Coordinates of C-alpha atoms and ligand atoms in Angstrom, one line a residue:
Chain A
X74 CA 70.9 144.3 70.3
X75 CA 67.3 143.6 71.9
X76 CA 66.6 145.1 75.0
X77 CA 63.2 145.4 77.4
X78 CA 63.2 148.9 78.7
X79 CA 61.5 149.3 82.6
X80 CA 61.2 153.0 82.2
X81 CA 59.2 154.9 84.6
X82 CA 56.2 157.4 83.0
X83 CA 54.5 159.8 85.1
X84 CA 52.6 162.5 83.7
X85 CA 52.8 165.1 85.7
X86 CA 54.1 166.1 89.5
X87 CA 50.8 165.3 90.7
X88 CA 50.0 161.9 88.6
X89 CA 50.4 158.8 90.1
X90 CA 52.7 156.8 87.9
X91 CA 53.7 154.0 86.9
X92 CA 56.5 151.6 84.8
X93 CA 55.6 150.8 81.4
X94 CA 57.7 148.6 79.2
X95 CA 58.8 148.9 75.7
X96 CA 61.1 146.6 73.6
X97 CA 63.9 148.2 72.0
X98 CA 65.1 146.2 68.6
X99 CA 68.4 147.9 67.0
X100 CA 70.2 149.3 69.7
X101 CA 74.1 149.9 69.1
X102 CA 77.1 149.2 71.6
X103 CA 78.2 152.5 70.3
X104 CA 75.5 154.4 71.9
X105 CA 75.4 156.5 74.6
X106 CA 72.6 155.5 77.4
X107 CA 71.5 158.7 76.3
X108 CA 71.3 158.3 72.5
X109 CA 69.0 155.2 72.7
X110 CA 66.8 157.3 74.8
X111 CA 66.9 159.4 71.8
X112 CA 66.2 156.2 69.3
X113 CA 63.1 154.6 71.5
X114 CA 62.0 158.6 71.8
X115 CA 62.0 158.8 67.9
X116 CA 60.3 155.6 67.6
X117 CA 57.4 156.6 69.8
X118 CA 57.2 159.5 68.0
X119 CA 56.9 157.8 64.8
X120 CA 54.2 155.5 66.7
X121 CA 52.2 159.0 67.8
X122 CA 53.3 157.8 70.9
X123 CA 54.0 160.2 73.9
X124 CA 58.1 160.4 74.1
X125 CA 60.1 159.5 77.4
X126 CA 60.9 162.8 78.9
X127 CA 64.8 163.2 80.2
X128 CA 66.8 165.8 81.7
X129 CA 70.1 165.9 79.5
X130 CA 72.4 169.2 78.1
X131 CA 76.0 168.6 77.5
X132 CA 76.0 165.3 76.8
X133 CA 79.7 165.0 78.0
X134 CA 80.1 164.5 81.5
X135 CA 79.9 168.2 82.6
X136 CA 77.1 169.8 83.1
X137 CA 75.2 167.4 85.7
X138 CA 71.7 167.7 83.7
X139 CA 71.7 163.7 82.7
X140 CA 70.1 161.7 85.6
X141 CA 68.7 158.4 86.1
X142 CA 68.8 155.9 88.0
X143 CA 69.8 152.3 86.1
X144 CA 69.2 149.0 87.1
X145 CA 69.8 150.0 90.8
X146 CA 72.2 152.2 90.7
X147 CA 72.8 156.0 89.9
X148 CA 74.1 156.7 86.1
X149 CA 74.2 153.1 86.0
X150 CA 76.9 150.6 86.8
X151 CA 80.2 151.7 85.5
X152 CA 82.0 154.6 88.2
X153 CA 83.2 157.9 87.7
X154 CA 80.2 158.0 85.1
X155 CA 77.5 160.5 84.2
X156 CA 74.8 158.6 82.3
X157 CA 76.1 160.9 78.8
X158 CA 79.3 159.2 78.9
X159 CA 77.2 155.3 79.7
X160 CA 78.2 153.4 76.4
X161 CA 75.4 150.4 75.8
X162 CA 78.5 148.1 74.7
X163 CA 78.2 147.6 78.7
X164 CA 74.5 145.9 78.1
X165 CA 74.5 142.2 76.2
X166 CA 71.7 141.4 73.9
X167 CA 68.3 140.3 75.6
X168 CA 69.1 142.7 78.5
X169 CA 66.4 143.7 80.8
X170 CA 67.0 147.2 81.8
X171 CA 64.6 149.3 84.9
X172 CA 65.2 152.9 84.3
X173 CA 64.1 155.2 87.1
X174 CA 64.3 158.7 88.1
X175 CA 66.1 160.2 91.3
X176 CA 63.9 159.5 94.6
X177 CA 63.8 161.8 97.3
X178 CA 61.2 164.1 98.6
X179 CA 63.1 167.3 97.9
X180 CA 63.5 166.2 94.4
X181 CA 59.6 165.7 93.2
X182 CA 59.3 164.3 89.8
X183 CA 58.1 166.7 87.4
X184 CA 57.7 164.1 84.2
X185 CA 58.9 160.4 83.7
X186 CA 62.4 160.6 84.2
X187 CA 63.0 164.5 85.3
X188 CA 63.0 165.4 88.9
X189 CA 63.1 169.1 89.9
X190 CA 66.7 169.8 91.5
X191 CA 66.2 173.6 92.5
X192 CA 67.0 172.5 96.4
X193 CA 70.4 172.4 95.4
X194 CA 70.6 176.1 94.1
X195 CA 68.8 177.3 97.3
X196 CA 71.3 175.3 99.3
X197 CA 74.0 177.3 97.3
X198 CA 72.2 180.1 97.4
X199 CA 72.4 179.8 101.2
X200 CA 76.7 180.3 101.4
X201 CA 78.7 178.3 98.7
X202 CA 79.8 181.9 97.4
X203 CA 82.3 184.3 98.9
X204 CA 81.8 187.6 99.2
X205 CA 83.7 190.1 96.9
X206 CA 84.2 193.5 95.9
X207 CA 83.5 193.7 92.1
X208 CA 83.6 197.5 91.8
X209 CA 86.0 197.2 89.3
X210 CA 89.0 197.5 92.1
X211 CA 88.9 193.6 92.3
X212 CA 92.0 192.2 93.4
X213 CA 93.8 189.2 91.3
X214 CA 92.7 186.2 93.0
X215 CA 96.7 184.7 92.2
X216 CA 97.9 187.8 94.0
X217 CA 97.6 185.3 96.7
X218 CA 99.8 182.6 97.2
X219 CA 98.2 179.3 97.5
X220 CA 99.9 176.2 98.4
X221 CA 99.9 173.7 95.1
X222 CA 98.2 170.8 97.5
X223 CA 95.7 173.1 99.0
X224 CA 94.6 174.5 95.4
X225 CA 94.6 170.9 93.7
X226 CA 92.1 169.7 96.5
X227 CA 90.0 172.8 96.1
X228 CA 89.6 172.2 92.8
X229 CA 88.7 168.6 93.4
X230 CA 86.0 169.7 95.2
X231 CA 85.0 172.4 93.1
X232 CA 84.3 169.5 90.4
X233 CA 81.0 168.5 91.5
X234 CA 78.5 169.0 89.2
X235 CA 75.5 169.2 91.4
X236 CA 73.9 166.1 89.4
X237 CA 72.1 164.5 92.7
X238 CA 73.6 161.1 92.4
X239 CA 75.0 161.3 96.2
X240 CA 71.1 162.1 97.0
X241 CA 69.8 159.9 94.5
X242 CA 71.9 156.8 95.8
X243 CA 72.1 157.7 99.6
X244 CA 69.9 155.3 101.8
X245 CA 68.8 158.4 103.3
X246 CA 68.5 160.7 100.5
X247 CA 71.5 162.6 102.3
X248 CA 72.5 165.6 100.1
X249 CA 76.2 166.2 102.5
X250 CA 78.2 165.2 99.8
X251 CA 76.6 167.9 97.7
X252 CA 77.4 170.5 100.5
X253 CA 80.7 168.9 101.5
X254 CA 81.7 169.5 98.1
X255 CA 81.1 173.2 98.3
X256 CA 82.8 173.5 102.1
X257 CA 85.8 171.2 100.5
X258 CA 86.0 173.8 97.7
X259 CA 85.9 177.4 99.6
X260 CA 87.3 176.5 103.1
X261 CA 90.8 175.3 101.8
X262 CA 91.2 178.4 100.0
X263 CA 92.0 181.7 102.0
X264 CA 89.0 183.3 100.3
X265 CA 87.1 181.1 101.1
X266 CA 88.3 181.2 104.6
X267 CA 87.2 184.5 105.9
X268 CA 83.3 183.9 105.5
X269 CA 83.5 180.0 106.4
X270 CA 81.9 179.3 109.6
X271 CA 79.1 181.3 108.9
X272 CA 78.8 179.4 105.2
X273 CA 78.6 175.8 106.9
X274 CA 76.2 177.1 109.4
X275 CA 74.0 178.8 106.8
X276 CA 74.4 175.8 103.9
X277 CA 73.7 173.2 106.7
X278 CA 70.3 174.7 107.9
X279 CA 69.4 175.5 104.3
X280 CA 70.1 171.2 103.5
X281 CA 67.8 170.4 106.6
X282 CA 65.2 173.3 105.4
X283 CA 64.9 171.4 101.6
X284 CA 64.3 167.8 103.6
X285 CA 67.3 166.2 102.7
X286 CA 67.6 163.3 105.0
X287 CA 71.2 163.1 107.5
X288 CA 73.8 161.6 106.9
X289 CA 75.3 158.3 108.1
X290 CA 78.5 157.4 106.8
X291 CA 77.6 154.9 104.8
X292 CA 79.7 155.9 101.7
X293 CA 77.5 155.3 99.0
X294 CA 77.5 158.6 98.0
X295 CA 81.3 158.7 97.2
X296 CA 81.3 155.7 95.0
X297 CA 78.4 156.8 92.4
X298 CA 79.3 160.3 92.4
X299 CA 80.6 160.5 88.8
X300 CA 82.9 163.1 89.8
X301 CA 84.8 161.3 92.5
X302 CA 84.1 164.0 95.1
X303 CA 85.4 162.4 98.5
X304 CA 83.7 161.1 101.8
X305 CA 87.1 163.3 103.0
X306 CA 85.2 166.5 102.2
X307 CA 82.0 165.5 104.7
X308 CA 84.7 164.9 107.2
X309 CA 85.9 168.3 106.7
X310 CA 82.4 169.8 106.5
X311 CA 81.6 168.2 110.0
X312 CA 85.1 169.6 111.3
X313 CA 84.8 172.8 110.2
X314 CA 80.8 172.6 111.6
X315 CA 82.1 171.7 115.0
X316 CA 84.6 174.4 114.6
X317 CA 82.2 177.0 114.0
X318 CA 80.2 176.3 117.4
X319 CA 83.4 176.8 119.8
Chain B
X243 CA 72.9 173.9 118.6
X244 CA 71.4 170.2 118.4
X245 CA 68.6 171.1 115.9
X246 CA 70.6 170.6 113.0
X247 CA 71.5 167.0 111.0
X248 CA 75.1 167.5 111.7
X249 CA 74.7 168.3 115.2
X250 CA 72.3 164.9 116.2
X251 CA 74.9 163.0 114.3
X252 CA 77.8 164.3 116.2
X253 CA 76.0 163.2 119.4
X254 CA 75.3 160.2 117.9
X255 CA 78.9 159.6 117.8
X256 CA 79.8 160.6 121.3
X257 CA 77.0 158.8 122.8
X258 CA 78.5 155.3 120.8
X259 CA 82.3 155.6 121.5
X260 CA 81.3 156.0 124.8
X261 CA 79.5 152.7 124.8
X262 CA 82.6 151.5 123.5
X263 CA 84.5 152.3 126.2
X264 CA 81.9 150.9 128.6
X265 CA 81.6 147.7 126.4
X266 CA 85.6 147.2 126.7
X267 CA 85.3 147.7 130.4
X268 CA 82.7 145.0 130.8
X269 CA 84.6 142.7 128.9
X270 CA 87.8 142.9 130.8
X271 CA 85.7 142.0 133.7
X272 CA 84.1 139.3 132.1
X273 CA 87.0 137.6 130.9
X274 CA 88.3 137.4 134.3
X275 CA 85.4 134.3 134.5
X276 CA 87.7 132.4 132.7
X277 CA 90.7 132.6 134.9
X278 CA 90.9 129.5 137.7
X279 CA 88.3 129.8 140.7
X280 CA 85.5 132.2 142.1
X281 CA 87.6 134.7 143.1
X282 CA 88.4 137.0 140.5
X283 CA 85.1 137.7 139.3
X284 CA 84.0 137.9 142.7
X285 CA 86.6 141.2 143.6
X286 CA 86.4 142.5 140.2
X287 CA 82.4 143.1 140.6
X288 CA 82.9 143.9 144.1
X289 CA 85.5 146.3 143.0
X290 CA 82.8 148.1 140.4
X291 CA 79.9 148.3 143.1
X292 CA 81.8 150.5 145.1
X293 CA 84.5 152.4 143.6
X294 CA 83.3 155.9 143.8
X295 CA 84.3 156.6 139.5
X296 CA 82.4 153.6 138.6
X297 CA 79.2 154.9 140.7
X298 CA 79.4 158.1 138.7
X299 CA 79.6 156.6 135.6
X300 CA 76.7 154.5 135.8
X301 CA 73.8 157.1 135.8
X302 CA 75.5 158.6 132.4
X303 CA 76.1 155.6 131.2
X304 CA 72.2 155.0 131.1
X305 CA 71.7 158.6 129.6
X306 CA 74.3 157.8 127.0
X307 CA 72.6 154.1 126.4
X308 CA 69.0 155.4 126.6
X309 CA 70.2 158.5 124.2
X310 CA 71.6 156.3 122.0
X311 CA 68.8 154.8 121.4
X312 CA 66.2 157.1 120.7
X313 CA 68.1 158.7 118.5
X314 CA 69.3 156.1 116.6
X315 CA 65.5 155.1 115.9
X316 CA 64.5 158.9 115.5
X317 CA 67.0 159.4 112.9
X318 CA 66.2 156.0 110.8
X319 CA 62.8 157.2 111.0
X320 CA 63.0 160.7 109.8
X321 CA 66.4 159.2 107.1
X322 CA 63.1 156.3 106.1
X323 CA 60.6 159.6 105.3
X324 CA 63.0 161.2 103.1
X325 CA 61.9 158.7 100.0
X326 CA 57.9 158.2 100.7
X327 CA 58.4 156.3 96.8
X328 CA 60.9 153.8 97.0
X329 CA 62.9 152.6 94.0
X330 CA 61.6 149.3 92.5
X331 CA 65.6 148.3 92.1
X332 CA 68.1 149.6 94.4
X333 CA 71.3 147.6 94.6
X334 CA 72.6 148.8 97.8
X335 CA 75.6 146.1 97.9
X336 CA 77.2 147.7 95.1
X337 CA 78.0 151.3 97.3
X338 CA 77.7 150.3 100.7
X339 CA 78.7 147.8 103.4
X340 CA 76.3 145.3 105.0
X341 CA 77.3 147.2 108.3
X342 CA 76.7 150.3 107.3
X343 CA 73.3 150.0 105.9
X344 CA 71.9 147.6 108.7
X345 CA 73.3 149.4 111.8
X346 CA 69.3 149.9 112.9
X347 CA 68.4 146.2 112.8
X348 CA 72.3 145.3 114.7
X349 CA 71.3 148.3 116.9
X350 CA 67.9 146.8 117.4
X351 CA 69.2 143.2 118.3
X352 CA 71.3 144.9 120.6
X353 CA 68.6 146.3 122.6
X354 CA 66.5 142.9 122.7
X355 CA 69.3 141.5 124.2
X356 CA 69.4 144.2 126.9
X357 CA 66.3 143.8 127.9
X358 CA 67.1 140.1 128.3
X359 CA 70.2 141.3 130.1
X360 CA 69.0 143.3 132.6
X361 CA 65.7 140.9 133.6
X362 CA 68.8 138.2 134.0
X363 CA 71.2 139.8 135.7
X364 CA 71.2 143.7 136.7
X365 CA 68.1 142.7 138.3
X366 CA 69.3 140.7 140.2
X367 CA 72.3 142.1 140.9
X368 CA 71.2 145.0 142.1
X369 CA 68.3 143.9 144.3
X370 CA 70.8 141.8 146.1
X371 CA 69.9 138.6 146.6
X372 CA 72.7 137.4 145.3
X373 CA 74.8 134.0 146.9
X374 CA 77.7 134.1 144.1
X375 CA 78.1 136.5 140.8
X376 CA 79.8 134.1 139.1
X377 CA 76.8 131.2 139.6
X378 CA 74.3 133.4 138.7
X379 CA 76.5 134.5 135.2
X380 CA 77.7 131.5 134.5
X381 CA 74.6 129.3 135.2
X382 CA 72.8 130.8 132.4
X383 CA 74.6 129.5 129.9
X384 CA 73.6 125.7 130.8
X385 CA 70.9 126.5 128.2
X386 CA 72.2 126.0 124.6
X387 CA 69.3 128.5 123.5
X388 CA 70.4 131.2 126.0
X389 CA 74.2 130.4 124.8
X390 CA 73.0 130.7 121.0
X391 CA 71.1 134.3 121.4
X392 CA 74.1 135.4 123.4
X393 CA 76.4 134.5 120.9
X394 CA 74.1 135.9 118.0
X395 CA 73.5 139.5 120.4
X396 CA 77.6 139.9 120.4
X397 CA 77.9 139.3 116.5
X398 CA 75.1 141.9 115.9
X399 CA 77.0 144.4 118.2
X400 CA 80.2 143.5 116.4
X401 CA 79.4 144.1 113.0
X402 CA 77.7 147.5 114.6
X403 CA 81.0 148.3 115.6
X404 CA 83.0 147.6 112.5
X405 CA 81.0 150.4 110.8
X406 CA 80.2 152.1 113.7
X407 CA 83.5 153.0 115.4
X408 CA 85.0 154.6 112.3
X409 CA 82.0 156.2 111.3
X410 CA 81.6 158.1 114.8
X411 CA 85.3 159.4 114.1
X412 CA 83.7 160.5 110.7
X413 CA 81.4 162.4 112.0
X414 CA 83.4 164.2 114.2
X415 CA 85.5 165.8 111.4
X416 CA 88.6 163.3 112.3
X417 CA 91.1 164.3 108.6
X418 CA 89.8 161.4 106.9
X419 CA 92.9 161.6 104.1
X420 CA 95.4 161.1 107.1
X421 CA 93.8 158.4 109.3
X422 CA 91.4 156.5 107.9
X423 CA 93.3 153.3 107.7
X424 CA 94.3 153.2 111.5
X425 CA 90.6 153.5 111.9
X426 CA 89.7 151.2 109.5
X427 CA 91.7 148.7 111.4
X428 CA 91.2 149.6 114.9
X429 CA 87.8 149.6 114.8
X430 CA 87.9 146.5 113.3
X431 CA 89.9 144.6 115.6
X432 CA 87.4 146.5 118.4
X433 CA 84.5 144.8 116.7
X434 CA 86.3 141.3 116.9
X435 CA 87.8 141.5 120.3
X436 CA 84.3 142.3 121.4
X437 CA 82.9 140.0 119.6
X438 CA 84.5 137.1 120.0
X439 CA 85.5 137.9 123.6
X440 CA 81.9 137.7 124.8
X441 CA 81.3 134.8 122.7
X442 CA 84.1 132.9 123.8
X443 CA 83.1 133.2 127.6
X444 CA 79.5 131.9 126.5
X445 CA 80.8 128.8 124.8
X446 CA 83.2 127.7 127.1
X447 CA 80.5 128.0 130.3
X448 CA 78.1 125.9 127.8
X449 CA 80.5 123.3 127.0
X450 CA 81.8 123.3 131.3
Ligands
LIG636 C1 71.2 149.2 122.2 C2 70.7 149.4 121.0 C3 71.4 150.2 120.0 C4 70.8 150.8 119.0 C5 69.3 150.7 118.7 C6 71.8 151.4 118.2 C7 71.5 152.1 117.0 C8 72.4 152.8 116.2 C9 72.1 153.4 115.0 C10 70.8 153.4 114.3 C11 73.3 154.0 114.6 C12 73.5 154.7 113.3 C13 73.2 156.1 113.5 C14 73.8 157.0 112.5 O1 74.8 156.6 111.8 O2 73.3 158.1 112.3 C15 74.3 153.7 115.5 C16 75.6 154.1 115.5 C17 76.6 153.7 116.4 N1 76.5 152.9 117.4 FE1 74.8 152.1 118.1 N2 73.0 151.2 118.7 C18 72.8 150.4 119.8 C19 73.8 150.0 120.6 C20 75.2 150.3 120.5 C21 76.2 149.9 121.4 C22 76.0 148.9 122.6 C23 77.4 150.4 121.0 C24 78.8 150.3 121.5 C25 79.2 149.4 122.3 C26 77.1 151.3 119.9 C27 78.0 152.0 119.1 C28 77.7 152.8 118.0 C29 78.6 153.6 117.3 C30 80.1 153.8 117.7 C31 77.9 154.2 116.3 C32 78.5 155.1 115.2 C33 78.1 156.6 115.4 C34 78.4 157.4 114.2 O3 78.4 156.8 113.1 O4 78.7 158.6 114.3 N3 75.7 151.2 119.6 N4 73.7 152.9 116.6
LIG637 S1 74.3 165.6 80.0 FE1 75.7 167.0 80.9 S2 76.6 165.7 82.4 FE2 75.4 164.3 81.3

């Protein structure tokens, strides 16, 4: 298929930018969002043509590097998607297609399409760990018994894969998913418990601190987060916030 | 304690179900214009100018109004900085409700129609030259304009409250897996009892 690409090139962090537009001629339903990247990339190249930078790494849904934001939306239209794992079978012939990075001010564009994400490891940096002894005396973590329901929710918050999208989408460039996800993951698990009113405290000073906006329930977050990580867990986060300060 | 996000949000949502409360209040009181003669109204806003709870109320009421407010437009402000470069397409309808993205500019419509409000009637009302309540109420909507911004105000405030009402429950940590629904519903049968209650009172004093 033929498609006009809207893809956003900026030089540098400080460089203005701008959208240039390229037709693409040859692009297969078979691949990724990712891999036609790769195939207007090789093109330029071949042209002696500056490529489109991208942030990228496992190419399969796990890893949270791939970004973008597609035609209005984060990773594009389709849910429970990482751009890797967008197919262009979803795009018809003649398609015009406006390819953006993440906006928000704590995630400044360093080229094109890759924005710097490092607020999110100072946010976990800030509590979404617990505190163990690993002397070599460490204790099994399944000599504790954990309620089946408890651990399968933990572990549905533990699969965020600190991509941004919640930010990225978020009218207010909100990053409480992101932290609601950690919170989700540590405070329904006795370990997790013992340090947890001083982790939401500490992770939701360290959000503010970055400049994340606040957020206001408007849900967007939980329907392009490619994980499925719940508006549940910011309802817990805000619980467990108000339960800290009685 | 209220220098954090989560904190100013969790105010937000106490200040606003308190307004709910008050807005359910003042419509049981209005409707009682609809029942037959003077009377009614007359004793039910007698009733609230001197009952000792309801004098209470009013100052915090105002705080909660005025706080409302200002922080509503303080945090669409700072929420507006977060993303100095906008995206050239955003389609917000395809992760959000209308409500939920729009409560600033329901919000604001709101507060026009309070100003109006309160030149027309708390004015009035309190200075105390006043022959009947319910003339002075229902005299107003002999105006098909006034009746039409009226209308409008209480549609504004209703969609405000269909996100609104669940979203303050949100934010104050309610278990979202267990009761979502029942807020869900309630607060949308909140938003349409107050909006077409008020409404309804309008129309039929434009039509009579
Ligand atoms: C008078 C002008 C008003 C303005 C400017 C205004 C503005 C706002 C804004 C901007 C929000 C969203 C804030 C956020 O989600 O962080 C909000 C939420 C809310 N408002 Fe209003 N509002 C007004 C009147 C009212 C009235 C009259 C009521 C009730 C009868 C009300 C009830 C609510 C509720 C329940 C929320 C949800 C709080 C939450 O999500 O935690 N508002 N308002
Ligand atoms: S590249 Fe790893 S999630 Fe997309």
């Amino acid at each position: 298929m033929k498609l006009t690409l809207k893809i956003w090139r900026q030089k540098s962090k400080n460089d203005k930018g701008k959208f240039v537009e390229y037709i693409l001629d040859g692009v297969d339903g078979d691949m990724s969002f990712l891999e036609m990247l790769d195939f207007l990339n090789e093109k330029l190249i071949n042209e002696g043509k500056e490529p489109v930078a991208f942030d990228h790494d496992c190419r399969e849904g796990i890893c949270g590097m791939c970004s973008l934001f597609i035609n209005g939306q984060a990773h594009g239209p389709d849910k429970l998607t990482t751009t890797c794992q967008l197919h262009m079978r979803r795009f018809k012939d003649g398609d015009t297609i406006v390819i953006e990075p993440w906006r928000a001010e704590p995630f400044p564009v360093i080229k094109d399409l890759v924005v710097d994400r490092s607020a999110f490891d100072r946010i976990q940096q800030a509590g979404g760990y617990i505190s163990v002894n690993t002397s070599g005396r460490t204790v099994d973590a399944n000599t504790i018994p954990i309620p089946k329901k408890d651990a399968d929710r933990a572990f549905d918050s533990a699969t965020c894969i600190g991509c941004g999208a919640c930010v990225a989408t978020c009218k207010n460039a909100s990053a409480m998913l992101f932290v609601a996800g950690r919170i989700g993951h540590l405070a329904r698990l006795p370990q997790g418990r013992i340090e947890a009113a001083d982790r939401v405290q500490k992770m939701v000073a360290a959000m503010d601190a970055e400049g994340f906006g606040s957020c206001t329930n408007t849900g967007a977050c939980e329907v392009a987060c490619p994980k499925g990580i719940s508006l549940a867990d910011i309802a817990l986060l805000n619980r467990e916030f108000i339960k800290a300060h009685l | 304690m209220l220098k954090t996000s989560v904190a100013k949000k969790i105010t937000m949502a106490l200040s606003g179900l308190f307004l709910v409360v008050f807005i359910l209040v003042h419509l049981g009181i209005n409707l009682t214009l609809l029942l037959p003669g003077k009377e009614t109204f007359e004793k039910a806003v007698h009733f609230m100018a001197t009952n000792p709870f309801i004098r209470i109320m009013e100052p915090i009421l105002f705080i909660a109004f005025i706080y409302h407010i200002i922080m509503g437009i303080y945090l669409e402000l700072t929420n507006r900085s977060k993303r100095s470069v906008g995206y050239a397409k955003y389609d917000g309808s395809a992760v959000a409700s209308w409500a939920s993205r729009n409560m600033i500019w329901t919000g604001l419509f709101v507060l026009l129609f309070l100003i109006f409000h309160f030149y027309n009637y708390y004015i009035p009302f309190k200075t105390g030259h006043v022959e009947s309540h319910y003339d002075l109420v229902t005299g107003l909507f002999d105006k098909w304009y006034y009746t039409l911004f009226y209308v409008l105000a209480f549609i504004a405030l209703g969609i405000h409250l269909s996100h609104g009402f669940q979203s303050a429950f949100q934010s104050l940590g309610v278990p979202r897996e267990k009761c979502l629904r029942f807020l869900k519903i309630s607060g949308n049968i909140i938003a349409l009892v107050v909006g077409l209650g008020f409404s309804i009172i309008a129309i039929y004093f434009y039509f009579n």
